[in-house]
PDB file of C-alpha atoms in Angstrom:
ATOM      1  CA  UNK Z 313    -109.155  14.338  38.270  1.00  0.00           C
ATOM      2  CA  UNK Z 314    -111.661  15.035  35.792  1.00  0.00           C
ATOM      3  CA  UNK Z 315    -114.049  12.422  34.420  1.00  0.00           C
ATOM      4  CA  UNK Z 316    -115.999  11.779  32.322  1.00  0.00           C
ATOM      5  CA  UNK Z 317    -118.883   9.511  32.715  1.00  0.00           C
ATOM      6  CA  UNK Z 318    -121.026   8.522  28.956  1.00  0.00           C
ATOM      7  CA  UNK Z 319    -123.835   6.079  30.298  1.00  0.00           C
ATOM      8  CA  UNK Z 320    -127.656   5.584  29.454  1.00  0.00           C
ATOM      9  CA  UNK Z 321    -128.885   4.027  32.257  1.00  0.00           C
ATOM     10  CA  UNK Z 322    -130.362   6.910  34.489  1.00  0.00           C
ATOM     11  CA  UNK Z 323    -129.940   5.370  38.252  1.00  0.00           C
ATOM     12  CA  UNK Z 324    -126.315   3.927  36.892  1.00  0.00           C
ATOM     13  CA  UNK Z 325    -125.068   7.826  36.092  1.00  0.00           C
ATOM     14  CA  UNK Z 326    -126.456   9.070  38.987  1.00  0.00           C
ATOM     15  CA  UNK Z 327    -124.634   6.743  41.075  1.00  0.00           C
ATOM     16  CA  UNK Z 328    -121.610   7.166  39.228  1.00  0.00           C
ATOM     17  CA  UNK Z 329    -121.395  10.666  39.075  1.00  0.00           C
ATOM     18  CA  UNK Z 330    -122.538  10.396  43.030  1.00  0.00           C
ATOM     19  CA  UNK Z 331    -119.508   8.212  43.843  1.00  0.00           C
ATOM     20  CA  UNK Z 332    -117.035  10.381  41.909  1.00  0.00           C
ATOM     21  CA  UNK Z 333    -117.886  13.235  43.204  1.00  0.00           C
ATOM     22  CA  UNK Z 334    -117.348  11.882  46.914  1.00  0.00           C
ATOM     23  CA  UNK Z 335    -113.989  10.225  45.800  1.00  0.00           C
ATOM     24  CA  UNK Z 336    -113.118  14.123  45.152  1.00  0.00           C
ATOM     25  CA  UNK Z 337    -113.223  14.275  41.001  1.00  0.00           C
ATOM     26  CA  UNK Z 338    -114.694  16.784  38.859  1.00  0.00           C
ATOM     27  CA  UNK Z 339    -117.547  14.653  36.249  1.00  0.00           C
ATOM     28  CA  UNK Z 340    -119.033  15.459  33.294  1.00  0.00           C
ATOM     29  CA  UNK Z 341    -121.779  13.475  31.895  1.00  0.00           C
ATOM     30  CA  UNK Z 342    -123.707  12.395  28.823  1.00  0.00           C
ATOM     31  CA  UNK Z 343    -126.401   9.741  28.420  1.00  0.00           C
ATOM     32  CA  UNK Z 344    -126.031   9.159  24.439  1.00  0.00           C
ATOM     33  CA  UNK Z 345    -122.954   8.949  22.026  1.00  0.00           C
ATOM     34  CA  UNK Z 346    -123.999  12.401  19.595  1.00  0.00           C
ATOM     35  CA  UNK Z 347    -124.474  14.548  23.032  1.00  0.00           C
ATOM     36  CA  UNK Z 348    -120.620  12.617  24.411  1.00  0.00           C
ATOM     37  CA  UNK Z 349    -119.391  13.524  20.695  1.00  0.00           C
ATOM     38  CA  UNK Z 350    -120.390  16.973  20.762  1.00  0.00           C
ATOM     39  CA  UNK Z 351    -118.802  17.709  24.629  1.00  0.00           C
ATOM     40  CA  UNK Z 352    -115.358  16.325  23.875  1.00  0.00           C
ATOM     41  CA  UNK Z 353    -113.903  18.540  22.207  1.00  0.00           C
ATOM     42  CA  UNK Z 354    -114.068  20.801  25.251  1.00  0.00           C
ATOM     43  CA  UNK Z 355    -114.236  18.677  27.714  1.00  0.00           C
ATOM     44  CA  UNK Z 356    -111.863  18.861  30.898  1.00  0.00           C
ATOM     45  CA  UNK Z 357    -111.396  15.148  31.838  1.00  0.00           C
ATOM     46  CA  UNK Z 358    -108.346  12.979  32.485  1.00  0.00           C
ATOM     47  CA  UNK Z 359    -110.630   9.955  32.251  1.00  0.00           C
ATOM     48  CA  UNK Z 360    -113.222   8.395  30.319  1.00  0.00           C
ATOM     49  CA  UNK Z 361    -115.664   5.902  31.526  1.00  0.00           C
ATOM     50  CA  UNK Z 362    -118.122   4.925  29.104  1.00  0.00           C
ATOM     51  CA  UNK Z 363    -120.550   2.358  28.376  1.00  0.00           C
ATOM     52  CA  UNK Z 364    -120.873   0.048  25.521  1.00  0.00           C
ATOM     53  CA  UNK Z 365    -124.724   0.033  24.518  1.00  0.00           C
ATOM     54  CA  UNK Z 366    -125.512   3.206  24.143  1.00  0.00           C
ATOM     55  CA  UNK Z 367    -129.013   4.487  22.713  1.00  0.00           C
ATOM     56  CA  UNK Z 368    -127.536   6.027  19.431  1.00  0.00           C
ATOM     57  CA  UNK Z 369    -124.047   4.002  19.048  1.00  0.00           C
ATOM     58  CA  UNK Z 370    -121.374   2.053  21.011  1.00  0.00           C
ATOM     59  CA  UNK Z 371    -118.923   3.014  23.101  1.00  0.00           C
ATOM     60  CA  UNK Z 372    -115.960   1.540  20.409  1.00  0.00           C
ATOM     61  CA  UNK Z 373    -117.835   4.145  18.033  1.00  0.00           C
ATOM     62  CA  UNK Z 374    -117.598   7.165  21.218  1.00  0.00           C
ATOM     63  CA  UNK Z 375    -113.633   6.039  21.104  1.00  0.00           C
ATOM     64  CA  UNK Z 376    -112.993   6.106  17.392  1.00  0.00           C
ATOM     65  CA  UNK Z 377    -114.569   9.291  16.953  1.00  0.00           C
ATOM     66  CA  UNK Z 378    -113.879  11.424  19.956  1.00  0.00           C
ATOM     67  CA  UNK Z 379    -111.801  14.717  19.827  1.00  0.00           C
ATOM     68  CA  UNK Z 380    -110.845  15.061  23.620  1.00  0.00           C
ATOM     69  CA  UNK Z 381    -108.322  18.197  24.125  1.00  0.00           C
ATOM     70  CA  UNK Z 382    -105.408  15.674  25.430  1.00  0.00           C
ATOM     71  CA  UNK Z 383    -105.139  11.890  25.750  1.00  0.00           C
ATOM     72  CA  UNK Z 384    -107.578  10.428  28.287  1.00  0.00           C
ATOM     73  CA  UNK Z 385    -107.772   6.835  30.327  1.00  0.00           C
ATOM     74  CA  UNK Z 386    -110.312   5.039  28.546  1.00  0.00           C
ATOM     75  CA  UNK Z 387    -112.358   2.740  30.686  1.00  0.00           C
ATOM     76  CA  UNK Z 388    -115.549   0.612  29.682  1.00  0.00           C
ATOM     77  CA  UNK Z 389    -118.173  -0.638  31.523  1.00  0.00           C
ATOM     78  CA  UNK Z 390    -120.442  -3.429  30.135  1.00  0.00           C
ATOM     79  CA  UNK Z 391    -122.569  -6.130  30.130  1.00  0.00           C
ATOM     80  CA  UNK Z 392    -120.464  -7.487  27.035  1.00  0.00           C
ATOM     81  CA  UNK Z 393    -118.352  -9.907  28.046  1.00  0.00           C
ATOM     82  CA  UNK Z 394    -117.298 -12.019  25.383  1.00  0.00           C
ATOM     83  CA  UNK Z 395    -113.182 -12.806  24.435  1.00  0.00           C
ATOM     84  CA  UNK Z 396    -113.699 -10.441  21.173  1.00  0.00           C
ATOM     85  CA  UNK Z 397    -115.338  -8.108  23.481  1.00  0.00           C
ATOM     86  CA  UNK Z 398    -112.489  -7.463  25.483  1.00  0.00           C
ATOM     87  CA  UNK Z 399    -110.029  -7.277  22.280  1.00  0.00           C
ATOM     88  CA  UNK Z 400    -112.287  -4.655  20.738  1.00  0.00           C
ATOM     89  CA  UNK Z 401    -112.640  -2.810  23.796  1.00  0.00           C
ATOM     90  CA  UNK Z 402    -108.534  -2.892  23.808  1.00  0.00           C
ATOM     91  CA  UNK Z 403    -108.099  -2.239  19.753  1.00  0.00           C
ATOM     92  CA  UNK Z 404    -110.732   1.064  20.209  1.00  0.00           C
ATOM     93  CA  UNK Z 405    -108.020   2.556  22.805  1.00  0.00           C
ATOM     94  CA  UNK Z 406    -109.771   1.316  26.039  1.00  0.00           C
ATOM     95  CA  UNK Z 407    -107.464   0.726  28.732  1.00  0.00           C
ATOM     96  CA  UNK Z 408    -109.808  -1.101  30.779  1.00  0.00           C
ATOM     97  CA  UNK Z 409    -112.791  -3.343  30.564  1.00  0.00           C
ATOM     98  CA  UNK Z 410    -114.889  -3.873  33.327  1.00  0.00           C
ATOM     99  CA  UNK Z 411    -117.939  -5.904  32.802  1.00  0.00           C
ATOM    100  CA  UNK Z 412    -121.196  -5.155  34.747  1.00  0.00           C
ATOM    101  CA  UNK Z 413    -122.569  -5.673  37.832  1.00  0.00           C
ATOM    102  CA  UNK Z 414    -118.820  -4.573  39.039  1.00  0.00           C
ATOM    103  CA  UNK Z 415    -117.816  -3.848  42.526  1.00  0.00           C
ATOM    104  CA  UNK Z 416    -116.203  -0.011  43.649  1.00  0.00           C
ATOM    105  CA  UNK Z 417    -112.783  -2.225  43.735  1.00  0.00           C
ATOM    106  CA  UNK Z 418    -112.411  -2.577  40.590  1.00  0.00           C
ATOM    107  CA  UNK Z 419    -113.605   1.233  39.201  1.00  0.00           C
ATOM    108  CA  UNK Z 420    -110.783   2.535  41.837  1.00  0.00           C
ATOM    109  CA  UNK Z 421    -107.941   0.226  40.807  1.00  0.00           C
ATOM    110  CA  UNK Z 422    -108.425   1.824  36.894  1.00  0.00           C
ATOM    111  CA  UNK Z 423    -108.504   5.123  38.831  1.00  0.00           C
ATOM    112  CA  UNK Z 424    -105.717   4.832  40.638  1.00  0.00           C
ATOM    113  CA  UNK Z 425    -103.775   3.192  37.823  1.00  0.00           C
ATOM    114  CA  UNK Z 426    -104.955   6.473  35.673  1.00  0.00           C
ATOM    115  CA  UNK Z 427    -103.897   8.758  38.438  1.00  0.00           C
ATOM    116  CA  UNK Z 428    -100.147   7.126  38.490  1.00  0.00           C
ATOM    117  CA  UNK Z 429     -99.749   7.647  34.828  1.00  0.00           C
ATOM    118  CA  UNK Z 430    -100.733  11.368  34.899  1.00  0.00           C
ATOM    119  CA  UNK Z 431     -97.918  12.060  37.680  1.00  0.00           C
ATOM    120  CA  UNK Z 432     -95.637   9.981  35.520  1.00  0.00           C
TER     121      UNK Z 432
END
């Protein structure tokens, strides 16, 4: 699959995009909202997995204003972890919210679930 990864915390991309890779995806990556903005439009992902707290904007912002090619599986990964955090993360189009520090399990069970619907 193709994902892609928006995330501002250097050593948390690079292990991301590390652990991807391995699992066999293609990954595209940004570090700030404006430079996530300005890929979408051509970017080749099935799957987004973005941050909340980003440097220039949030996450729920990346989701309201992205123009990906097709439909994507939106995931989030935070430290935000309140109730209305999880309902925003749901009314911006996320499919997932996964708060941080988070295990591989729970990054693969989003992946897999993304990977059923495409075959569907």
């Amino acid at each position: 699959m193709g994902i892609f990864v928006v995330e501002d915390h250097p050593d948390t991309l690079r292990y991301l995009k590390t652990y991807l890779k391995n699992l066999g995806h293609s990954v595209t990556t940004s570090a700030t909202m404006k430079a996530a903005l300005e890929a979408a439009p051509t970017a080749d992902c099935d799957v987004l997995i973005s941050n909340l707290g980003l440097p220039d904007g949030s996450g729920w912002e990346l989701m309201e204003q992205a123009q990906f090619p097709r439909p994507v599986y939106a995931v989030t990964m935070s430290g935000f972890a309140k109730e209305g955090d999880f309902e925003r993360s749901k009314a911006a189009g996320f499919r997932r919210h996964i708060v941080k520090p988070f295990g591989g399990e729970d990054l693969r069970e989003a992946l897999e679930e993304s990977a059923r619907e495409l075959k569907a």
